[in-house]
PDB file of C-alpha atoms in Angstrom:
ATOM      1  CA  MET D   1     282.002  38.013 103.019  1.00 66.00           C
ATOM      2  CA  ALA D   2     279.013  39.415 100.857  1.00 73.00           C
ATOM      3  CA  GLU D   3     276.045  37.349 100.036  1.00 92.00           C
ATOM      4  CA  GLN D   4     275.477  36.186  96.666  1.00 95.00           C
ATOM      5  CA  VAL D   5     271.888  36.877  95.191  1.00 96.00           C
ATOM      6  CA  ILE D   6     272.797  35.823  91.628  1.00 97.00           C
ATOM      7  CA  THR D   7     274.966  32.679  91.036  1.00 97.00           C
ATOM      8  CA  ALA D   8     274.977  31.609  87.394  1.00 97.00           C
ATOM      9  CA  GLU D   9     277.432  28.757  86.457  1.00 97.00           C
ATOM     10  CA  ASN D  10     278.178  27.587  82.844  1.00 97.00           C
ATOM     11  CA  LEU D  11     274.840  29.135  81.255  1.00 97.00           C
ATOM     12  CA  VAL D  12     274.429  27.916  77.813  1.00 97.00           C
ATOM     13  CA  LYS D  13     271.583  28.904  75.613  1.00 97.00           C
ATOM     14  CA  THR D  14     271.122  27.440  72.482  1.00 95.00           C
ATOM     15  CA  TYR D  15     268.477  28.379  69.779  1.00 91.00           C
ATOM     16  CA  GLN D  16     267.136  26.189  66.951  1.00 88.00           C
ATOM     17  CA  MET D  17     266.717  28.384  63.853  1.00 85.00           C
ATOM     18  CA  GLY D  18     265.573  25.945  60.891  1.00 86.00           C
ATOM     19  CA  ASP D  19     268.387  23.539  60.478  1.00 89.00           C
ATOM     20  CA  VAL D  20     270.924  26.192  62.234  1.00 89.00           C
ATOM     21  CA  GLU D  21     272.045  26.071  65.905  1.00 90.00           C
ATOM     22  CA  VAL D  22     272.448  29.587  67.634  1.00 89.00           C
ATOM     23  CA  ASN D  23     274.585  29.783  70.607  1.00 92.00           C
ATOM     24  CA  ALA D  24     273.566  32.850  72.518  1.00 94.00           C
ATOM     25  CA  LEU D  25     275.152  32.049  75.820  1.00 96.00           C
ATOM     26  CA  ARG D  26     278.214  29.718  75.663  1.00 96.00           C
ATOM     27  CA  GLY D  27     279.056  28.835  79.413  1.00 96.00           C
ATOM     28  CA  LEU D  28     278.545  31.912  80.767  1.00 97.00           C
ATOM     29  CA  THR D  29     279.777  32.258  84.770  1.00 97.00           C
ATOM     30  CA  MET D  30     278.777  35.415  86.849  1.00 96.00           C
ATOM     31  CA  SER D  31     277.584  36.212  90.520  1.00 96.00           C
ATOM     32  CA  ILE D  32     276.234  39.362  91.652  1.00 97.00           C
ATOM     33  CA  ASP D  33     276.272  40.050  95.583  1.00 96.00           C
ATOM     34  CA  ARG D  34     273.168  41.348  97.317  1.00 95.00           C
ATOM     35  CA  GLY D  35     272.514  45.139  97.137  1.00 95.00           C
ATOM     36  CA  GLU D  36     275.096  45.601  94.211  1.00 97.00           C
ATOM     37  CA  VAL D  37     274.725  47.924  91.408  1.00 97.00           C
ATOM     38  CA  VAL D  38     275.808  46.235  88.155  1.00 97.00           C
ATOM     39  CA  ALA D  39     275.998  47.213  84.593  1.00 97.00           C
ATOM     40  CA  ILE D  40     275.657  44.587  81.702  1.00 96.00           C
ATOM     41  CA  VAL D  41     276.944  46.001  78.552  1.00 96.00           C
ATOM     42  CA  GLY D  42     278.288  44.478  75.089  1.00 93.00           C
ATOM     43  CA  PRO D  43     277.493  44.779  71.549  1.00 92.00           C
ATOM     44  CA  SER D  44     274.268  43.686  69.634  1.00 88.00           C
ATOM     45  CA  GLY D  45     274.248  40.053  68.988  1.00 88.00           C
ATOM     46  CA  SER D  46     276.639  39.581  72.201  1.00 93.00           C
ATOM     47  CA  GLY D  47     274.023  37.660  74.295  1.00 92.00           C
ATOM     48  CA  LYS D  48     273.279  40.403  76.749  1.00 91.00           C
ATOM     49  CA  SER D  49     269.663  40.303  76.258  1.00 90.00           C
ATOM     50  CA  THR D  50     269.419  36.461  76.534  1.00 93.00           C
ATOM     51  CA  LEU D  51     271.120  36.615  79.664  1.00 95.00           C
ATOM     52  CA  MET D  52     269.061  39.268  80.960  1.00 93.00           C
ATOM     53  CA  ASN D  53     265.799  37.056  80.084  1.00 93.00           C
ATOM     54  CA  ILE D  54     267.319  34.222  82.129  1.00 95.00           C
ATOM     55  CA  LEU D  55     268.278  36.247  85.129  1.00 96.00           C
ATOM     56  CA  GLY D  56     264.755  37.932  85.282  1.00 95.00           C
ATOM     57  CA  CYS D  57     263.093  34.402  85.024  1.00 95.00           C
ATOM     58  CA  LEU D  58     261.584  35.023  81.541  1.00 93.00           C
ATOM     59  CA  ASP D  59     263.547  32.054  80.176  1.00 93.00           C
ATOM     60  CA  ARG D  60     265.522  29.038  81.411  1.00 94.00           C
ATOM     61  CA  PRO D  61     269.036  28.050  80.036  1.00 96.00           C
ATOM     62  CA  THR D  62     269.596  25.020  77.767  1.00 96.00           C
ATOM     63  CA  SER D  63     272.352  23.737  80.331  1.00 96.00           C
ATOM     64  CA  GLY D  64     273.936  24.972  83.424  1.00 97.00           C
ATOM     65  CA  SER D  65     272.604  26.502  86.474  1.00 97.00           C
ATOM     66  CA  TYR D  66     271.020  29.654  88.004  1.00 97.00           C
ATOM     67  CA  MET D  67     270.414  30.501  91.618  1.00 97.00           C
ATOM     68  CA  LEU D  68     268.264  33.551  92.533  1.00 97.00           C
ATOM     69  CA  ASP D  69     267.947  34.594  96.198  1.00 95.00           C
ATOM     70  CA  GLY D  70     268.955  31.119  97.379  1.00 93.00           C
ATOM     71  CA  GLU D  71     266.647  29.182  95.009  1.00 94.00           C
ATOM     72  CA  LEU D  72     267.454  27.023  91.722  1.00 95.00           C
ATOM     73  CA  VAL D  73     265.764  28.273  89.010  1.00 95.00           C
ATOM     74  CA  SER D  74     267.207  26.998  85.928  1.00 91.00           C
ATOM     75  CA  HIS D  75     265.050  23.995  85.790  1.00 90.00           C
ATOM     76  CA  LEU D  76     261.691  25.176  86.914  1.00 92.00           C
ATOM     77  CA  ASN D  77     258.765  24.970  84.493  1.00 92.00           C
ATOM     78  CA  ASP D  78     256.975  28.294  83.217  1.00 92.00           C
ATOM     79  CA  ASP D  79     254.471  28.443  85.891  1.00 92.00           C
ATOM     80  CA  GLN D  80     257.161  28.101  88.248  1.00 93.00           C
ATOM     81  CA  LEU D  81     259.177  30.486  86.725  1.00 93.00           C
ATOM     82  CA  ALA D  82     256.357  32.840  86.733  1.00 91.00           C
ATOM     83  CA  ASP D  83     255.827  32.675  90.489  1.00 91.00           C
ATOM     84  CA  ILE D  84     259.605  33.452  91.049  1.00 92.00           C
ATOM     85  CA  ARG D  85     259.489  36.339  88.749  1.00 92.00           C
ATOM     86  CA  ASN D  86     256.483  38.135  90.427  1.00 89.00           C
ATOM     87  CA  ARG D  87     258.097  37.580  93.800  1.00 89.00           C
ATOM     88  CA  LYS D  88     261.720  38.170  93.310  1.00 93.00           C
ATOM     89  CA  VAL D  89     262.223  40.414  90.149  1.00 95.00           C
ATOM     90  CA  GLY D  90     261.238  43.913  89.496  1.00 94.00           C
ATOM     91  CA  PHE D  91     261.500  45.091  85.714  1.00 94.00           C
ATOM     92  CA  ILE D  92     262.115  48.663  84.192  1.00 94.00           C
ATOM     93  CA  PHE D  93     261.901  48.706  80.602  1.00 90.00           C
ATOM     94  CA  GLN D  94     262.921  51.715  78.118  1.00 89.00           C
ATOM     95  CA  SER D  95     259.784  52.283  77.039  1.00 90.00           C
ATOM     96  CA  PHE D  96     258.006  52.277  80.522  1.00 92.00           C
ATOM     97  CA  ASN D  97     255.441  49.597  79.464  1.00 93.00           C
ATOM     98  CA  LEU D  98     252.571  50.992  81.469  1.00 95.00           C
ATOM     99  CA  LEU D  99     248.950  50.346  80.886  1.00 94.00           C
ATOM    100  CA  SER D 100     247.694  53.388  79.186  1.00 93.00           C
ATOM    101  CA  ARG D 101     244.241  53.657  80.647  1.00 94.00           C
ATOM    102  CA  ALA D 102     245.117  52.844  84.220  1.00 96.00           C
ATOM    103  CA  THR D 103     246.107  55.388  86.529  1.00 97.00           C
ATOM    104  CA  ALA D 104     249.609  55.708  88.081  1.00 97.00           C
ATOM    105  CA  LEU D 105     248.390  53.924  91.366  1.00 96.00           C
ATOM    106  CA  SER D 106     246.637  51.130  89.296  1.00 96.00           C
ATOM    107  CA  ASN D 107     249.915  50.615  87.191  1.00 96.00           C
ATOM    108  CA  VAL D 108     252.188  50.274  90.367  1.00 96.00           C
ATOM    109  CA  GLU D 109     249.173  47.803  91.895  1.00 94.00           C
ATOM    110  CA  LEU D 110     249.317  45.510  89.386  1.00 91.00           C
ATOM    111  CA  PRO D 111     252.102  43.107  90.506  1.00 90.00           C
ATOM    112  CA  LEU D 112     250.516  42.830  94.029  1.00 89.00           C
ATOM    113  CA  ARG D 113     247.365  41.650  92.220  1.00 85.00           C
ATOM    114  CA  TYR D 114     249.212  38.613  91.190  1.00 78.00           C
ATOM    115  CA  SER D 115     250.820  37.689  94.310  1.00 73.00           C
ATOM    116  CA  ALA D 116     249.474  36.356  97.611  1.00 67.00           C
ATOM    117  CA  ARG D 117     249.028  39.706  99.254  1.00 66.00           C
ATOM    118  CA  LYS D 118     245.320  40.518  99.437  1.00 69.00           C
ATOM    119  CA  GLU D 119     245.297  43.275 102.204  1.00 78.00           C
ATOM    120  CA  GLY D 120     246.511  46.838 101.775  1.00 86.00           C
ATOM    121  CA  ARG D 121     247.724  46.587  98.416  1.00 90.00           C
ATOM    122  CA  LYS D 122     246.419  50.329  97.376  1.00 91.00           C
ATOM    123  CA  GLU D 123     248.259  51.685 100.369  1.00 94.00           C
ATOM    124  CA  LYS D 124     251.495  49.821  99.455  1.00 93.00           C
ATOM    125  CA  ALA D 125     251.226  50.935  95.862  1.00 95.00           C
ATOM    126  CA  ARG D 126     250.881  54.623  97.082  1.00 95.00           C
ATOM    127  CA  GLN D 127     253.811  54.481  99.564  1.00 95.00           C
ATOM    128  CA  ALA D 128     255.826  53.212  96.422  1.00 95.00           C
ATOM    129  CA  LEU D 129     254.687  56.150  94.320  1.00 96.00           C
ATOM    130  CA  ILE D 130     255.661  58.462  97.509  1.00 95.00           C
ATOM    131  CA  ALA D 131     259.332  56.949  97.538  1.00 93.00           C
ATOM    132  CA  VAL D 132     259.670  58.223  93.888  1.00 94.00           C
ATOM    133  CA  GLY D 133     258.350  61.442  94.296  1.00 94.00           C
ATOM    134  CA  LEU D 134     255.069  61.001  92.585  1.00 95.00           C
ATOM    135  CA  GLU D 135     252.643  61.640  95.674  1.00 93.00           C
ATOM    136  CA  ASN D 136     250.932  64.045  93.593  1.00 95.00           C
ATOM    137  CA  ARG D 137     250.256  61.985  90.557  1.00 95.00           C
ATOM    138  CA  VAL D 138     248.812  58.849  91.687  1.00 96.00           C
ATOM    139  CA  SER D 139     245.445  59.431  89.710  1.00 96.00           C
ATOM    140  CA  HIS D 140     247.132  60.636  86.612  1.00 97.00           C
ATOM    141  CA  ARG D 141     247.368  58.414  83.449  1.00 97.00           C
ATOM    142  CA  PRO D 142     250.015  58.089  81.493  1.00 96.00           C
ATOM    143  CA  TYR D 143     249.219  60.176  78.859  1.00 95.00           C
ATOM    144  CA  GLU D 144     249.062  63.030  81.520  1.00 97.00           C
ATOM    145  CA  LEU D 145     252.905  62.453  82.709  1.00 96.00           C
ATOM    146  CA  SER D 146     255.957  63.310  81.399  1.00 95.00           C
ATOM    147  CA  GLY D 147     258.524  60.650  80.032  1.00 95.00           C
ATOM    148  CA  GLY D 148     260.682  60.947  83.344  1.00 95.00           C
ATOM    149  CA  GLN D 149     257.132  60.624  85.463  1.00 96.00           C
ATOM    150  CA  GLN D 150     255.956  57.608  83.784  1.00 96.00           C
ATOM    151  CA  GLN D 151     259.693  56.153  84.263  1.00 95.00           C
ATOM    152  CA  ARG D 152     259.144  57.009  87.914  1.00 95.00           C
ATOM    153  CA  VAL D 153     255.938  54.916  87.920  1.00 96.00           C
ATOM    154  CA  ALA D 154     257.510  52.082  86.206  1.00 96.00           C
ATOM    155  CA  ILE D 155     260.219  52.163  88.845  1.00 96.00           C
ATOM    156  CA  ALA D 156     257.552  52.258  91.906  1.00 96.00           C
ATOM    157  CA  ARG D 157     256.082  49.433  90.127  1.00 96.00           C
ATOM    158  CA  ALA D 158     259.235  47.357  90.065  1.00 95.00           C
ATOM    159  CA  LEU D 159     259.829  47.975  93.679  1.00 93.00           C
ATOM    160  CA  VAL D 160     256.498  47.644  95.286  1.00 93.00           C
ATOM    161  CA  ASN D 161     256.879  43.651  95.592  1.00 91.00           C
ATOM    162  CA  ASP D 162     260.045  44.164  97.423  1.00 91.00           C
ATOM    163  CA  PRO D 163     262.012  42.190  95.070  1.00 93.00           C
ATOM    164  CA  ALA D 164     265.680  40.398  95.352  1.00 92.00           C
ATOM    165  CA  ILE D 165     266.699  41.948  92.163  1.00 95.00           C
ATOM    166  CA  ILE D 166     265.633  44.773  90.004  1.00 95.00           C
ATOM    167  CA  MET D 167     266.290  44.322  86.067  1.00 95.00           C
ATOM    168  CA  ALA D 168     266.642  47.739  84.297  1.00 95.00           C
ATOM    169  CA  ASP D 169     266.681  47.541  80.284  1.00 92.00           C
ATOM    170  CA  GLU D 170     267.828  50.795  79.200  1.00 92.00           C
ATOM    171  CA  PRO D 171     266.130  52.765  82.011  1.00 92.00           C
ATOM    172  CA  THR D 172     267.038  56.370  80.575  1.00 92.00           C
ATOM    173  CA  GLY D 173     266.992  55.333  76.697  1.00 89.00           C
ATOM    174  CA  ASN D 174     263.880  57.341  75.840  1.00 89.00           C
ATOM    175  CA  LEU D 175     264.861  60.032  77.898  1.00 91.00           C
ATOM    176  CA  ASP D 176     266.825  63.366  77.486  1.00 92.00           C
ATOM    177  CA  SER D 177     270.067  63.499  79.167  1.00 93.00           C
ATOM    178  CA  LYS D 178     269.032  65.715  82.274  1.00 94.00           C
ATOM    179  CA  VAL D 179     265.805  63.431  82.885  1.00 94.00           C
ATOM    180  CA  GLY D 180     267.858  60.458  82.313  1.00 93.00           C
ATOM    181  CA  GLN D 181     270.267  61.439  85.035  1.00 95.00           C
ATOM    182  CA  GLU D 182     267.430  62.330  87.243  1.00 94.00           C
ATOM    183  CA  ILE D 183     266.396  58.906  86.972  1.00 94.00           C
ATOM    184  CA  MET D 184     270.016  57.336  87.412  1.00 95.00           C
ATOM    185  CA  ASP D 185     269.773  59.668  90.741  1.00 95.00           C
ATOM    186  CA  LEU D 186     266.602  57.938  91.644  1.00 93.00           C
ATOM    187  CA  LEU D 187     267.681  54.581  91.144  1.00 94.00           C
ATOM    188  CA  LEU D 188     271.099  54.966  93.199  1.00 95.00           C
ATOM    189  CA  SER D 189     269.158  56.562  95.876  1.00 93.00           C
ATOM    190  CA  LEU D 190     266.822  54.019  96.145  1.00 91.00           C
ATOM    191  CA  ASN D 191     269.545  51.212  96.071  1.00 93.00           C
ATOM    192  CA  ARG D 192     271.016  52.998  99.027  1.00 92.00           C
ATOM    193  CA  GLN D 193     268.038  53.594 101.019  1.00 90.00           C
ATOM    194  CA  VAL D 194     266.217  50.162 100.363  1.00 88.00           C
ATOM    195  CA  GLY D 195     269.219  47.834  99.536  1.00 90.00           C
ATOM    196  CA  THR D 196     267.793  46.341  96.157  1.00 89.00           C
ATOM    197  CA  THR D 197     270.238  44.707  94.026  1.00 95.00           C
ATOM    198  CA  LEU D 198     270.275  46.855  90.613  1.00 97.00           C
ATOM    199  CA  ILE D 199     271.283  45.434  87.340  1.00 97.00           C
ATOM    200  CA  ILE D 200     271.365  47.913  84.536  1.00 96.00           C
ATOM    201  CA  VAL D 201     271.463  46.449  81.048  1.00 94.00           C
ATOM    202  CA  THR D 202     272.753  49.737  78.842  1.00 93.00           C
ATOM    203  CA  HIS D 203     274.697  51.054  75.944  1.00 90.00           C
ATOM    204  CA  ASP D 204     275.470  54.188  77.517  1.00 92.00           C
ATOM    205  CA  PRO D 205     278.904  54.374  79.070  1.00 93.00           C
ATOM    206  CA  LYS D 206     277.916  57.440  81.264  1.00 94.00           C
ATOM    207  CA  VAL D 207     275.234  55.139  82.900  1.00 95.00           C
ATOM    208  CA  ALA D 208     277.553  52.234  83.261  1.00 96.00           C
ATOM    209  CA  ALA D 209     280.262  54.374  84.815  1.00 96.00           C
ATOM    210  CA  GLN D 210     277.703  55.325  87.859  1.00 96.00           C
ATOM    211  CA  THR D 211     277.407  51.515  88.788  1.00 97.00           C
ATOM    212  CA  GLN D 212     279.732  49.858  91.121  1.00 96.00           C
ATOM    213  CA  ARG D 213     280.666  47.163  88.785  1.00 97.00           C
ATOM    214  CA  VAL D 214     280.454  46.819  84.840  1.00 97.00           C
ATOM    215  CA  ILE D 215     280.267  43.351  83.433  1.00 97.00           C
ATOM    216  CA  ARG D 216     281.047  43.221  79.621  1.00 96.00           C
ATOM    217  CA  ILE D 217     279.421  40.475  77.484  1.00 96.00           C
ATOM    218  CA  ARG D 218     280.937  39.580  74.186  1.00 95.00           C
ATOM    219  CA  ASP D 219     279.994  36.261  72.053  1.00 94.00           C
ATOM    220  CA  GLY D 220     277.860  34.693  75.007  1.00 94.00           C
ATOM    221  CA  MET D 221     280.454  34.734  77.698  1.00 95.00           C
ATOM    222  CA  VAL D 222     281.876  37.354  80.362  1.00 95.00           C
ATOM    223  CA  ASP D 223     284.913  39.503  78.428  1.00 94.00           C
ATOM    224  CA  THR D 224     285.924  41.538  81.229  1.00 91.00           C
ATOM    225  CA  GLU D 225     284.653  42.855  84.526  1.00 90.00           C
ATOM    226  CA  THR D 226     285.696  46.582  85.830  1.00 90.00           C
ATOM    227  CA  ALA D 227     284.874  47.991  89.299  1.00 81.00           C
TER     228      ALA D 227
END
């Protein structure tokens, strides 16, 4: 039986907008196995961004429970969430979110600076860049790199702390179709090689079709799941 790296039960997230309560999640339950590649899809306002923030330890639910890699994280305070997030979650964003004046190596090394790791940080960052095919770009800054190369730097940064999960938010959204497919091929290849759980939030059905399972969110709950 596969080991679950994510177990979310009855997640509720309510926002107070003046006198109005907005229910972004309405008792959502889901699980993801270690090493699985999952797409989360849904229309605007469905709750998928709220779900991603909770799964990525950027926010906590109003009620319900969330276990990440064996740790109950749904009731942690902000400092505890930040610690878990740095140790167990790697993020890949549509807009890359790289430091514009820092080299590729420094961008990838950044998560290690917030961890307990003191020795060998540059070498570990260098190895992550090699893993994504950028061994000849370690000293380049973002403006010296193509969009695809910038996303590869972002992928290396997400991998460098050996996280339990990688959250990818529209990772091909700012790339043309050819480069976008190269990025998907790289992510899937790294999943096969390293076994990191990959969760992709996407509007692109071609991206979703390449994952092992598609979870469709609607009205703050799981609508359908297809393998």
